[in-house]
Amino acid sequence: MVFIIMFIIGLLSAFVGSIAGLGGGVIFVPVLLFFAEFNESFSWVTPQNVVAMSLIVMIFTGLSSTLTFLKRKRVDVYSGTLFLIGSIPGALTGVYINQFVHIDAFQLYFGMLMLVVVSMFFVKKKLVKEPTLPNVNPGRFRVTRTFDLYGKSTTYSYSAILGIFIAYFVGMMSGLFGVGGGSLMVPAMILLFGFPAHIAAPTSMFMIFFSSVVSSSAHIAAGHVIWAFTFAAIPGAWIGGYLGAVVNQRLNSNVIEWILRIVMIIIGIRLIIQSF
């Protein structure tokens, strides 16, 4: 029964995560924590092994989604690669910190993280301006990208240095909480850098694939992975990642953002309550 549940969790978390560019960890981790509280069969769950399993599952979610998005030319490969310069070292930092976190504190901090991210989406986009870094010429380290979406040309611009800095922080949260980083990176790309949601989510999945490979490798080396249950979740994650990427292209940007908000509010409140 546990193996069937793990398959379903992998499927649903990857499906929802791929739609919104989250990677699925934002669903996978809290659902396993929920089962650990109410089902003796999941008594093996700890912050360390649930994060390790989540990151391994996200490798397959990220790969499945990214391949689909690449075929549809929705991935900003240049920006995604640039952000990896920050997110990969950040992910390793997060993995190191994770081994010292107790499960109650983990649930509380994870829930707070989700609510902070949701609050970013309720900030009016017109009021959000990209911060200016001191002593940096605004014209020297800027990246400008142009994409064709549904017959219309869309252009956005951002500071490369700021992007790498944010990606480091996001990578650290990914390695610490096993959430892939999309729950932070997608809002940052949309609100701070002007990415369209249909480019931000696919680009986030591209990053999640590579950062998850690095983070999970560190967790594997630390012996945090329970392989039997992980292998049960992987097929579901592959299928869910593909289906979510297909559905993503059929929804408008506002729907994607609202799915992101609702899911994270529910999860955030639930985890905070669960931690006490």
XYZ file of N, CA and C in Angstrom, residues 1-273:
819
model
N 0.819 -1.212 0.000
C 0.000 0.000 0.000
C 0.858 1.270 0.000
N 1.946 1.239 0.788
C 2.828 2.408 0.847
C 3.396 2.726 -0.532
N 3.729 1.692 -1.297
C 4.309 1.906 -2.624
C 3.292 2.532 -3.573
N 2.029 2.121 -3.455
C 0.974 2.710 -4.292
C 0.768 4.174 -3.929
N 0.751 4.452 -2.628
C 0.589 5.836 -2.167
C 1.744 6.699 -2.661
N 2.959 6.160 -2.609
C 4.122 6.915 -3.074
C 4.019 7.223 -4.565
N 3.525 6.254 -5.347
C 3.324 6.483 -6.782
C 2.329 7.617 -7.002
N 1.219 7.599 -6.270
C 0.184 8.628 -6.422
C 0.700 9.995 -5.989
N 1.440 10.029 -4.878
C 2.020 11.298 -4.419
C 2.972 11.852 -5.471
N 3.802 10.981 -6.035
C 4.718 11.410 -7.090
C 3.981 11.952 -8.295
N 2.897 11.282 -8.692
C 2.102 11.701 -9.848
C 1.452 13.060 -9.623
N 0.735 13.210 -8.509
C -0.009 14.447 -8.255
C 0.917 15.633 -7.989
N 1.984 15.405 -7.226
C 2.898 16.507 -6.919
C 3.606 16.990 -8.176
N 3.997 16.066 -9.042
C 4.662 16.446 -10.290
C 3.694 17.144 -11.237
N 2.455 16.684 -11.276
C 1.443 17.288 -12.147
C 1.197 18.743 -11.763
N 0.903 18.980 -10.484
C 0.655 20.352 -10.012
C 1.920 21.188 -10.124
N 3.056 20.596 -9.740
C 4.312 21.332 -9.787
C 4.710 21.737 -11.183
N 4.497 20.863 -12.150
C 4.869 21.164 -13.529
C 3.993 22.262 -14.118
N 2.721 22.290 -13.753
C 1.818 23.337 -14.240
C 2.322 24.711 -13.818
N 2.735 24.818 -12.553
C 3.130 26.117 -12.005
C 4.633 26.333 -11.970
N 5.436 25.361 -12.437
C 6.889 25.513 -12.437
C 7.516 25.327 -11.076
N 6.869 24.548 -10.202
C 7.358 24.370 -8.841
C 8.305 23.191 -8.696
N 8.179 22.207 -9.563
C 8.988 21.011 -9.444
C 8.298 19.905 -8.686
N 7.294 20.235 -7.889
C 6.523 19.226 -7.182
C 6.894 19.040 -5.731
N 8.076 19.492 -5.322
C 8.499 19.332 -3.938
C 7.588 20.043 -2.964
N 6.987 21.135 -3.402
C 6.093 21.909 -2.549
C 4.842 21.107 -2.196
N 4.528 20.075 -2.977
C 3.426 19.166 -2.677
C 3.961 17.888 -2.033
N 5.022 17.340 -2.601
C 5.582 16.055 -2.176
C 5.991 16.066 -0.704
N 6.735 17.079 -0.287
C 7.269 17.127 1.079
C 6.164 17.238 2.129
N 5.267 18.231 2.049
C 4.232 18.334 3.089
C 3.259 17.160 3.120
N 2.971 16.555 1.966
C 2.075 15.392 1.948
C 2.709 14.222 2.699
N 3.994 13.998 2.497
C 4.673 12.928 3.236
C 4.715 13.232 4.730
N 4.920 14.495 5.087
C 4.904 14.876 6.497
C 3.523 14.635 7.103
N 2.480 14.885 6.315
C 1.106 14.644 6.763
C 0.886 13.154 7.031
N 1.299 12.306 6.104
C 1.142 10.861 6.285
C 1.956 10.364 7.479
N 3.105 10.953 7.711
C 3.951 10.543 8.832
C 3.266 10.785 10.168
N 2.420 11.820 10.212
C 1.740 12.163 11.461
C 0.561 11.239 11.755
N -0.102 10.746 10.707
C -1.349 10.008 10.903
C -1.293 8.536 10.470
N -0.172 8.088 9.923
C -0.099 6.713 9.431
C 1.212 6.080 9.879
N 1.113 5.000 10.636
C 2.303 4.333 11.166
C 3.225 3.817 10.062
N 2.664 3.538 8.901
C 3.469 3.016 7.793
C 4.480 4.036 7.279
N 4.281 5.317 7.669
C 5.191 6.379 7.232
C 6.021 6.920 8.398
N 6.209 6.099 9.419
C 6.980 6.531 10.591
C 8.453 6.742 10.266
N 8.881 6.274 9.107
C 10.279 6.414 8.681
C 10.608 7.825 8.185
N 9.595 8.671 8.010
C 9.805 10.003 7.434
C 10.549 10.915 8.400
N 11.610 11.539 7.923
C 12.355 12.575 8.649
C 12.611 13.730 7.686
N 12.949 14.930 8.195
C 13.267 16.042 7.283
C 14.373 15.688 6.299
N 15.312 14.855 6.738
C 16.446 14.526 5.880
C 16.044 13.596 4.733
N 15.343 12.488 5.056
C 15.046 11.554 3.966
C 13.906 12.022 3.075
N 12.964 12.803 3.627
C 11.876 13.286 2.772
C 12.392 14.325 1.780
N 13.323 15.162 2.205
C 13.920 16.144 1.298
C 14.764 15.437 0.241
N 15.542 14.442 0.662
C 16.371 13.692 -0.289
C 15.511 13.006 -1.345
N 14.433 12.355 -0.917
C 13.534 11.679 -1.853
C 12.870 12.672 -2.787
N 12.443 13.804 -2.231
C 11.790 14.833 -3.039
C 12.710 15.324 -4.147
N 13.962 15.565 -3.813
C 14.915 16.075 -4.801
C 15.195 15.048 -5.898
N 15.276 13.767 -5.527
C 15.499 12.731 -6.540
C 14.292 12.622 -7.463
N 13.096 12.655 -6.885
C 11.874 12.604 -7.692
C 11.808 13.801 -8.630
N 12.265 14.965 -8.148
C 12.210 16.178 -8.969
C 13.166 16.134 -10.159
N 14.181 15.292 -10.093
C 15.042 15.117 -11.264
C 14.200 14.636 -12.438
N 13.340 13.675 -12.173
C 12.511 13.097 -13.235
C 11.353 14.013 -13.609
N 10.791 14.711 -12.613
C 9.765 15.713 -12.915
C 10.346 16.800 -13.800
N 11.526 17.301 -13.402
C 12.168 18.378 -14.152
C 12.551 17.960 -15.555
N 13.095 16.745 -15.703
C 13.508 16.273 -17.023
C 12.300 16.076 -17.932
N 11.266 15.421 -17.417
C 10.058 15.177 -18.207
C 9.421 16.485 -18.663
N 9.278 17.430 -17.727
C 8.663 18.718 -18.056
C 9.529 19.527 -19.015
N 10.837 19.551 -18.742
C 11.742 20.358 -19.558
C 11.763 19.890 -21.006
N 11.802 18.581 -21.224
C 11.798 18.064 -22.597
C 10.533 18.488 -23.338
N 9.401 18.456 -22.631
C 8.134 18.873 -23.244
C 8.143 20.365 -23.544
N 8.613 21.166 -22.584
C 8.652 22.620 -22.765
C 9.637 23.027 -23.861
N 10.767 22.317 -23.961
C 11.749 22.635 -24.997
C 11.165 22.422 -26.390
N 10.386 21.377 -26.543
C 9.745 21.125 -27.836
C 8.804 22.261 -28.221
N 8.215 22.888 -27.211
C 7.273 23.982 -27.454
C 7.951 25.352 -27.406
N 9.280 25.356 -27.267
C 10.085 26.585 -27.259
C 9.614 27.569 -26.190
N 9.454 27.059 -24.969
C 9.017 27.892 -23.857
C 10.106 28.091 -22.804
N 11.278 27.497 -23.004
C 12.349 27.587 -22.012
C 13.357 28.660 -22.405
N 13.630 29.590 -21.490
C 14.693 30.570 -21.695
C 15.992 29.918 -21.207
N 16.632 29.180 -22.096
C 17.813 28.392 -21.731
C 18.951 29.292 -21.252
N 19.121 30.439 -21.903
C 20.211 31.343 -21.519
C 20.035 31.814 -20.076
N 18.848 32.319 -19.746
C 18.601 32.820 -18.390
C 18.671 31.689 -17.371
N 18.106 30.532 -17.719
C 18.140 29.400 -16.804
C 19.556 28.962 -16.482
N 20.415 28.932 -17.494
C 21.816 28.561 -17.291
C 22.537 29.601 -16.445
N 22.236 30.869 -16.682
C 22.838 31.951 -15.900
C 22.461 31.828 -14.425
N 21.190 31.560 -14.152
C 20.731 31.435 -12.771
C 21.344 30.226 -12.070
N 21.701 29.186 -12.832
C 22.311 27.995 -12.232
C 23.663 28.307 -11.598
N 24.322 29.367 -12.065
C 25.605 29.774 -11.472
C 25.426 30.069 -9.988
N 24.261 30.589 -9.629
C 23.977 30.864 -8.224
C 23.268 29.720 -7.520
N 22.335 29.063 -8.211
C 21.483 28.084 -7.532
C 22.214 26.806 -7.136
N 23.196 26.380 -7.924
C 23.895 25.130 -7.597
C 24.727 25.251 -6.312
N 25.568 26.289 -6.147
C 26.258 26.444 -4.857
C 25.274 26.639 -3.704
N 24.183 27.355 -3.968
C 23.171 27.555 -2.934
C 22.540 26.242 -2.501
N 22.287 25.355 -3.462
C 21.682 24.058 -3.151
C 22.576 23.242 -2.226
N 23.872 23.268 -2.473
C 24.812 22.528 -1.625
C 24.840 23.103 -0.211
N 24.715 24.420 -0.104
C 24.639 25.054 1.213
C 23.398 24.581 1.960
N 22.274 24.526 1.259
C 21.024 24.086 1.870
C 21.072 22.646 2.342
N 21.700 21.777 1.562
C 21.836 20.363 1.945
C 22.615 20.245 3.250
N 23.659 21.048 3.387
C 24.471 21.015 4.608
C 23.642 21.438 5.819
N 22.864 22.511 5.681
C 22.052 23.011 6.793
C 20.962 22.013 7.170
N 20.395 21.327 6.178
C 19.264 20.420 6.396
C 19.532 19.353 7.450
N 20.759 18.862 7.520
C 21.053 17.748 8.421
C 20.948 18.125 9.893
N 20.820 19.435 10.188
C 20.731 19.874 11.578
C 19.309 20.262 11.994
N 18.327 20.086 11.094
C 16.967 20.570 11.343
C 16.084 19.458 11.892
N 15.338 19.755 12.995
C 14.374 18.822 13.580
C 13.043 18.932 12.841
N 12.226 17.863 12.869
C 11.015 17.811 12.053
C 9.999 18.899 12.413
N 9.826 19.220 13.714
C 8.856 20.256 14.089
C 9.283 21.623 13.566
N 10.556 21.939 13.733
C 11.068 23.208 13.213
C 10.987 23.228 11.697
N 11.236 22.084 11.076
C 11.169 21.979 9.616
C 9.775 22.333 9.114
N 8.739 21.777 9.740
C 7.364 22.055 9.329
C 7.021 23.528 9.498
N 7.429 24.108 10.619
C 7.137 25.516 10.881
C 7.802 26.416 9.851
N 9.082 26.221 9.613
C 9.817 27.068 8.673
C 9.327 26.877 7.239
N 8.992 25.630 6.894
C 8.486 25.355 5.553
C 7.157 26.080 5.341
N 6.270 26.006 6.339
C 4.983 26.689 6.237
C 5.135 28.191 6.126
N 6.027 28.760 6.915
C 6.279 30.201 6.851
C 6.837 30.591 5.488
N 7.715 29.753 4.951
C 8.290 30.012 3.632
C 7.196 30.095 2.573
N 6.247 29.168 2.618
C 5.164 29.164 1.637
C 4.329 30.443 1.710
N 4.019 30.905 2.924
C 3.198 32.104 3.071
C 3.951 33.358 2.624
N 5.250 33.389 2.863
C 6.056 34.521 2.388
C 6.037 34.582 0.866
N 6.171 33.426 0.243
C 6.169 33.375 -1.222
C 4.823 33.827 -1.774
N 3.735 33.359 -1.155
C 2.399 33.748 -1.620
C 2.221 35.254 -1.539
N 2.738 35.861 -0.471
C 2.585 37.306 -0.308
C 3.235 38.068 -1.452
N 4.282 37.490 -2.048
C 4.941 38.138 -3.180
C 3.992 38.278 -4.364
N 3.117 37.298 -4.536
C 2.200 37.327 -5.671
C 1.079 38.346 -5.504
N 0.831 38.768 -4.267
C -0.237 39.729 -4.039
C 0.269 41.167 -4.110
N 1.556 41.319 -4.322
C 2.108 42.654 -4.536
C 1.796 43.077 -5.968
N 1.247 44.238 -6.118
C 0.916 44.716 -7.460
C 2.177 44.791 -8.312
N 2.128 44.192 -9.482
C 3.307 44.117 -10.344
C 3.849 45.495 -10.680
N 2.974 46.475 -10.830
C 3.432 47.809 -11.208
C 4.199 48.494 -10.081
N 4.025 47.986 -8.838
C 4.727 48.587 -7.715
C 6.069 47.927 -7.447
N 6.313 46.800 -8.111
C 7.555 46.056 -7.890
C 8.599 46.488 -8.895
N 9.664 47.081 -8.408
C 10.750 47.519 -9.271
C 12.002 46.719 -8.947
N 12.772 46.460 -9.952
C 14.005 45.701 -9.743
C 14.977 46.531 -8.920
N 15.482 45.995 -7.791
C 16.426 46.720 -6.967
C 17.699 47.060 -7.738
N 18.300 48.180 -7.392
C 19.548 48.587 -8.030
C 20.709 48.277 -7.105
N 21.657 47.510 -7.581
C 22.808 47.166 -6.770
C 23.791 48.331 -6.725
N 24.377 48.602 -5.559
C 25.328 49.689 -5.451
C 26.581 49.432 -6.273
N 27.120 50.510 -6.812
C 28.382 50.469 -7.546
C 28.344 49.581 -8.788
N 27.164 49.376 -9.328
C 27.046 48.580 -10.546
C 26.394 49.429 -11.621
N 27.043 49.519 -12.766
C 26.469 50.249 -13.891
C 25.249 49.494 -14.389
N 24.040 50.104 -14.329
C 22.830 49.384 -14.709
C 22.874 48.825 -16.124
N 23.705 49.397 -16.994
C 23.716 48.936 -18.374
C 24.713 47.824 -18.659
N 25.639 47.584 -17.773
C 26.725 46.647 -18.052
C 26.343 45.189 -17.843
N 25.601 44.909 -16.803
C 25.323 43.522 -16.446
C 23.850 43.170 -16.620
N 23.221 43.794 -17.596
C 21.810 43.515 -17.834
C 21.637 42.496 -18.958
N 20.595 41.723 -18.824
C 20.234 40.733 -19.843
C 18.858 41.100 -20.378
N 18.735 41.166 -21.682
C 17.445 41.443 -22.318
C 17.076 40.264 -23.205
N 15.881 39.746 -23.012
C 15.432 38.572 -23.751
C 14.104 38.868 -24.440
N 13.914 38.287 -25.607
C 12.677 38.462 -26.370
C 12.150 37.101 -26.810
N 10.867 36.865 -26.556
C 10.219 35.613 -26.948
C 8.938 35.908 -27.708
N 8.580 35.005 -28.599
C 7.300 35.093 -29.297
C 6.305 34.176 -28.604
N 5.236 34.780 -28.062
C 4.192 34.026 -27.390
C 2.867 34.264 -28.083
N 2.337 33.208 -28.666
C 1.029 33.278 -29.312
C 0.958 34.409 -30.336
N 2.037 34.556 -31.100
C 2.049 35.545 -32.167
C 2.436 36.941 -31.736
N 2.710 37.139 -30.441
C 3.105 38.453 -29.940
C 4.527 38.393 -29.389
N 5.293 39.448 -29.646
C 6.667 39.516 -29.161
C 6.680 40.065 -27.731
N 7.347 39.352 -26.820
C 7.440 39.757 -25.419
C 8.900 39.959 -25.048
N 9.219 41.117 -24.476
C 10.596 41.439 -24.090
C 10.665 41.721 -22.593
N 11.692 41.203 -21.935
C 11.917 41.484 -20.518
C 13.408 41.648 -20.286
N 13.762 42.337 -19.205
C 15.165 42.655 -18.932
C 15.425 42.573 -17.431
N 16.630 42.151 -17.054
C 16.956 42.030 -15.633
C 18.460 42.137 -15.434
N 18.865 42.380 -14.183
C 20.275 42.431 -13.819
C 20.801 41.012 -13.636
N 21.871 40.666 -14.343
C 22.448 39.325 -14.238
C 22.961 39.057 -12.827
N 23.587 40.068 -12.218
C 24.140 39.897 -10.872
C 23.025 39.662 -9.859
N 21.961 40.455 -9.952
C 20.829 40.272 -9.050
C 20.193 38.898 -9.256
N 20.080 38.485 -10.515
C 19.495 37.184 -10.816
C 20.290 36.045 -10.203
N 21.614 36.109 -10.302
C 22.475 35.066 -9.733
C 22.381 35.065 -8.209
N 22.322 36.257 -7.616
C 22.212 36.370 -6.154
C 20.909 35.743 -5.659
N 19.805 36.072 -6.312
C 18.512 35.506 -5.931
C 18.519 33.993 -6.144
N 19.124 33.550 -7.244
C 19.188 32.116 -7.536
C 19.974 31.363 -6.463
N 21.008 32.002 -5.887
C 21.757 31.363 -4.796
C 20.848 31.122 -3.597
N 20.094 32.149 -3.224
C 19.174 32.030 -2.092
C 18.110 30.968 -2.370
N 17.570 30.985 -3.580
C 16.554 30.008 -3.971
C 17.137 28.592 -3.940
N 18.364 28.431 -4.435
C 19.021 27.132 -4.407
C 19.222 26.630 -2.987
N 19.556 27.538 -2.077
C 19.739 27.159 -0.678
C 18.425 26.659 -0.082
N 17.317 27.346 -0.375
C 16.004 26.906 0.093
C 15.641 25.545 -0.504
N 16.062 25.323 -1.739
C 15.793 24.047 -2.406
C 16.506 22.898 -1.707
N 17.790 23.065 -1.448
C 18.552 22.024 -0.777
C 18.102 21.793 0.648
N 17.611 22.853 1.300
C 17.172 22.760 2.692
C 15.800 22.112 2.822
N 14.856 22.534 1.953
C 13.468 22.095 2.087
C 13.027 21.081 1.033
N 13.830 20.859 -0.008
C 13.461 19.891 -1.033
C 12.323 20.340 -1.914
N 12.190 21.649 -2.128
C 11.055 22.175 -2.886
C 11.399 22.513 -4.321
N 12.633 22.282 -4.735
C 12.988 22.555 -6.124
C 13.353 23.994 -6.384
N 12.820 24.903 -5.585
C 13.139 26.321 -5.751
C 12.169 27.073 -6.622
N 11.325 26.347 -7.360
C 10.383 27.022 -8.245
C 9.390 27.890 -7.513
N 9.025 27.500 -6.281
C 8.068 28.278 -5.510
C 8.598 29.657 -5.161
N 9.927 29.830 -5.205
C 10.538 31.144 -4.995
C 10.993 31.774 -6.302
N 11.557 30.958 -7.187
C 12.145 31.499 -8.413
C 11.091 31.989 -9.387
N 9.972 31.270 -9.502
C 8.926 31.699 -10.432
C 8.357 33.063 -10.046
N 7.978 33.291 -8.766
C 7.526 34.640 -8.399
C 8.576 35.709 -8.651
N 9.845 35.392 -8.363
C 10.912 36.371 -8.586
C 11.035 36.715 -10.065
N 10.969 35.701 -10.920
C 11.089 35.940 -12.361
C 9.907 36.745 -12.892
N 8.713 36.475 -12.373
C 7.526 37.184 -12.850
C 7.475 38.607 -12.310
N 7.684 38.760 -10.994
C 7.492 40.058 -10.351
C 8.684 40.996 -10.502
N 9.894 40.469 -10.373
C 11.083 41.323 -10.411
C 11.652 41.501 -11.811
N 11.590 40.450 -12.624
C 12.261 40.486 -13.918
C 11.322 40.583 -15.104
N 10.013 40.511 -14.866
C 9.051 40.689 -15.948
C 8.863 39.492 -16.855
N 9.289 38.292 -16.427
C 9.065 37.086 -17.231
C 7.564 36.830 -17.377
N 7.090 36.476 -18.561
C 5.715 35.980 -18.684
C 5.614 34.650 -17.934
N 4.461 34.355 -17.338
C 4.302 33.117 -16.569
C 4.568 31.889 -17.427
N 4.235 31.964 -18.720
C 4.427 30.819 -19.608
C 5.890 30.601 -19.978
N 6.760 31.556 -19.652
C 8.207 31.373 -19.823
C 8.857 31.097 -18.472
N 8.374 31.752 -17.423
C 8.954 31.595 -16.091
C 8.839 30.160 -15.590
N 7.649 29.562 -15.700
C 7.450 28.198 -15.199
C 8.320 27.175 -15.937
N 8.349 27.177 -17.275
C 9.224 26.229 -17.978
C 10.710 26.438 -17.683
N 11.140 27.704 -17.594
C 12.548 27.987 -17.296
C 12.892 27.515 -15.894
N 11.949 27.670 -14.969
C 12.136 27.175 -13.613
C 12.317 25.659 -13.603
N 11.528 24.941 -14.399
C 11.655 23.485 -14.461
C 13.015 23.071 -15.021
N 13.523 23.838 -15.977
C 14.854 23.604 -16.540
C 15.911 23.702 -15.440
N 15.812 24.745 -14.607
C 16.747 24.929 -13.501
C 16.599 23.832 -12.454
N 15.341 23.483 -12.165
C 15.066 22.483 -11.139
C 15.728 21.152 -11.477
N 15.714 20.783 -12.742
C 16.335 19.518 -13.143
C 17.808 19.485 -12.751
N 18.552 20.520 -13.130
C 19.995 20.521 -12.879
C 20.321 20.706 -11.395
N 19.612 21.602 -10.718
C 19.898 21.825 -9.301
C 19.514 20.604 -8.464
N 18.458 19.887 -8.876
C 18.046 18.682 -8.150
C 19.085 17.576 -8.281
N 19.725 17.483 -9.445
C 20.794 16.493 -9.633
C 21.913 16.737 -8.629
N 22.304 18.000 -8.481
C 23.397 18.344 -7.564
C 22.977 18.116 -6.113
N 21.799 18.634 -5.732
C 21.338 18.515 -4.347
C 21.136 17.061 -3.942
N 20.489 16.286 -4.810
C 20.220 14.887 -4.469
C 21.510 14.084 -4.367
N 22.503 14.427 -5.177
C 23.794 13.734 -5.100
C 24.421 13.914 -3.724
N 24.293 15.122 -3.180
C 24.834 15.385 -1.846
C 24.067 14.598 -0.784
N 22.748 14.521 -0.926
C 21.942 13.750 0.030
C 22.241 12.255 -0.079
N 22.460 11.771 -1.303
C 22.807 10.358 -1.496
C 24.127 10.049 -0.793
N 25.088 10.938 -0.956
C 26.393 10.751 -0.315
C 26.268 10.725 1.208
N 25.276 11.465 1.734
C 25.066 11.519 3.184
C 24.217 10.353 3.689
N 23.714 9.508 2.775
C 22.931 8.341 3.170
C 21.509 8.642 3.590
N 20.910 9.704 3.037
C 19.566 10.116 3.443
C 18.443 9.475 2.632
N 18.763 8.697 1.603
C 17.741 8.224 0.662
C 17.239 6.826 1.018
N 15.905 6.668 1.059
C 15.288 5.345 1.187
C 14.861 4.939 -0.216
N 15.638 4.099 -0.861
C 15.509 3.868 -2.296
C 14.218 3.167 -2.693
N 13.742 2.225 -1.894
C 12.545 1.467 -2.279
C 11.351 2.389 -2.493
N 11.127 3.308 -1.560
C 9.998 4.230 -1.670
C 10.248 5.290 -2.744
N 11.500 5.656 -2.910
C 11.838 6.641 -3.942
C 11.533 6.091 -5.330
N 11.919 4.837 -5.575
C 11.655 4.218 -6.880
C 10.159 4.075 -7.148
N 9.357 3.962 -6.093
C 7.906 3.864 -6.274
C 7.320 5.189 -6.747
N 7.919 6.298 -6.321
C 7.395 7.621 -6.668
C 7.867 8.111 -8.036
N 9.008 7.623 -8.506
C 9.605 8.133 -9.743
C 8.712 7.960 -10.975
N 8.113 6.779 -11.228
C 7.248 6.660 -12.420
C 6.080 7.635 -12.397
N 5.485 7.829 -11.216
C 4.394 8.787 -11.094
C 4.854 10.197 -11.400
N 6.058 10.544 -10.930
C 6.598 11.880 -11.173
C 6.849 12.113 -12.660
N 7.322 11.087 -13.367
C 7.585 11.228 -14.803
C 6.286 11.488 -15.563
N 5.268 10.704 -15.252
C 3.972 10.867 -15.919
C 3.347 12.211 -15.556
N 3.366 12.547 -14.268
C 2.787 13.809 -13.819
C 3.493 15.014 -14.398
N 4.820 14.937 -14.515
C 5.584 16.042 -15.095
C 5.211 16.295 -16.536
N 5.031 15.214 -17.295
C 4.640 15.350 -18.703
C 3.232 15.931 -18.825
N 2.282 15.386 -18.069
C 0.897 15.852 -18.149
C 0.774 17.309 -17.706
N 1.512 17.680 -16.657
C 1.472 19.058 -16.181
C 2.014 20.039 -17.199
N 3.071 19.642 -17.907
C 3.647 20.512 -18.936
C 2.667 20.724 -20.082
N 1.910 19.682 -20.424
C 0.911 19.799 -21.495
C -0.223 20.723 -21.064
N -0.711 20.530 -19.830
C -1.810 21.355 -19.321
C -1.375 22.811 -19.192
N -0.107 23.030 -18.817
C 0.414 24.394 -18.660
C 0.177 25.237 -19.908
N 0.319 24.635 -21.077
C 0.193 25.378 -22.327
C -1.261 25.703 -22.669
N -2.201 25.076 -21.958
C -3.620 25.302 -22.239
C -4.257 26.296 -21.270
N -3.493 26.715 -20.261
C -4.005 27.663 -19.279
C -3.390 29.032 -19.503
N -4.135 30.106 -19.187
C -3.545 31.435 -19.305
C -2.710 31.746 -18.063
N -1.903 32.783 -18.136
C -0.948 33.107 -17.075
C -1.628 33.369 -15.734
N -2.775 34.054 -15.755
C -3.473 34.363 -14.507
C -3.925 33.099 -13.787
N -4.392 32.116 -14.539
C -4.829 30.853 -13.941
C -3.648 30.149 -13.282
N -2.496 30.133 -13.967
C -1.296 29.493 -13.416
C -0.899 30.152 -12.092
N -0.909 31.490 -12.066
C -0.515 32.205 -10.857
C -1.498 31.947 -9.719
N -2.785 31.861 -10.011
C -3.780 31.612 -8.968
C -3.694 30.193 -8.428
N -3.379 29.236 -9.283
C -3.153 27.865 -8.810
C -1.999 27.861 -7.813
N -0.943 28.585 -8.165
C 0.233 28.690 -7.303
C -0.135 29.274 -5.944
N -0.914 30.350 -5.930
C -1.301 31.008 -4.680
C -2.120 30.090 -3.781
N -3.160 29.504 -4.344
C -4.084 28.684 -3.558
C -3.380 27.478 -2.947
N -2.590 26.790 -3.753
C -1.881 25.601 -3.273
C -0.954 25.951 -2.118
N -0.207 27.033 -2.236
C 0.779 27.372 -1.214
C 0.136 27.920 0.058
N -0.995 28.615 -0.044
C -1.699 29.083 1.152
C -2.175 27.893 1.976
N -2.792 26.930 1.308
C -3.299 25.739 2.003
C -2.159 24.981 2.681
N -1.086 24.758 1.937
C 0.049 23.999 2.471
C 0.727 24.755 3.607
N 0.922 26.062 3.433
C 1.603 26.857 4.445
C 0.875 26.852 5.774
N -0.432 27.103 5.743
C -1.226 27.125 6.974
C -1.239 25.749 7.633
N -1.402 24.723 6.813
C -1.445 23.361 7.346
C -0.145 22.992 8.061
N 0.982 23.315 7.484
C 2.269 22.949 8.079
C 2.548 23.717 9.365
N 2.168 24.992 9.392
C 2.380 25.785 10.609
C 1.565 25.204 11.762
N 0.298 24.863 11.492
C -0.553 24.250 12.518
C 0.029 22.908 12.958
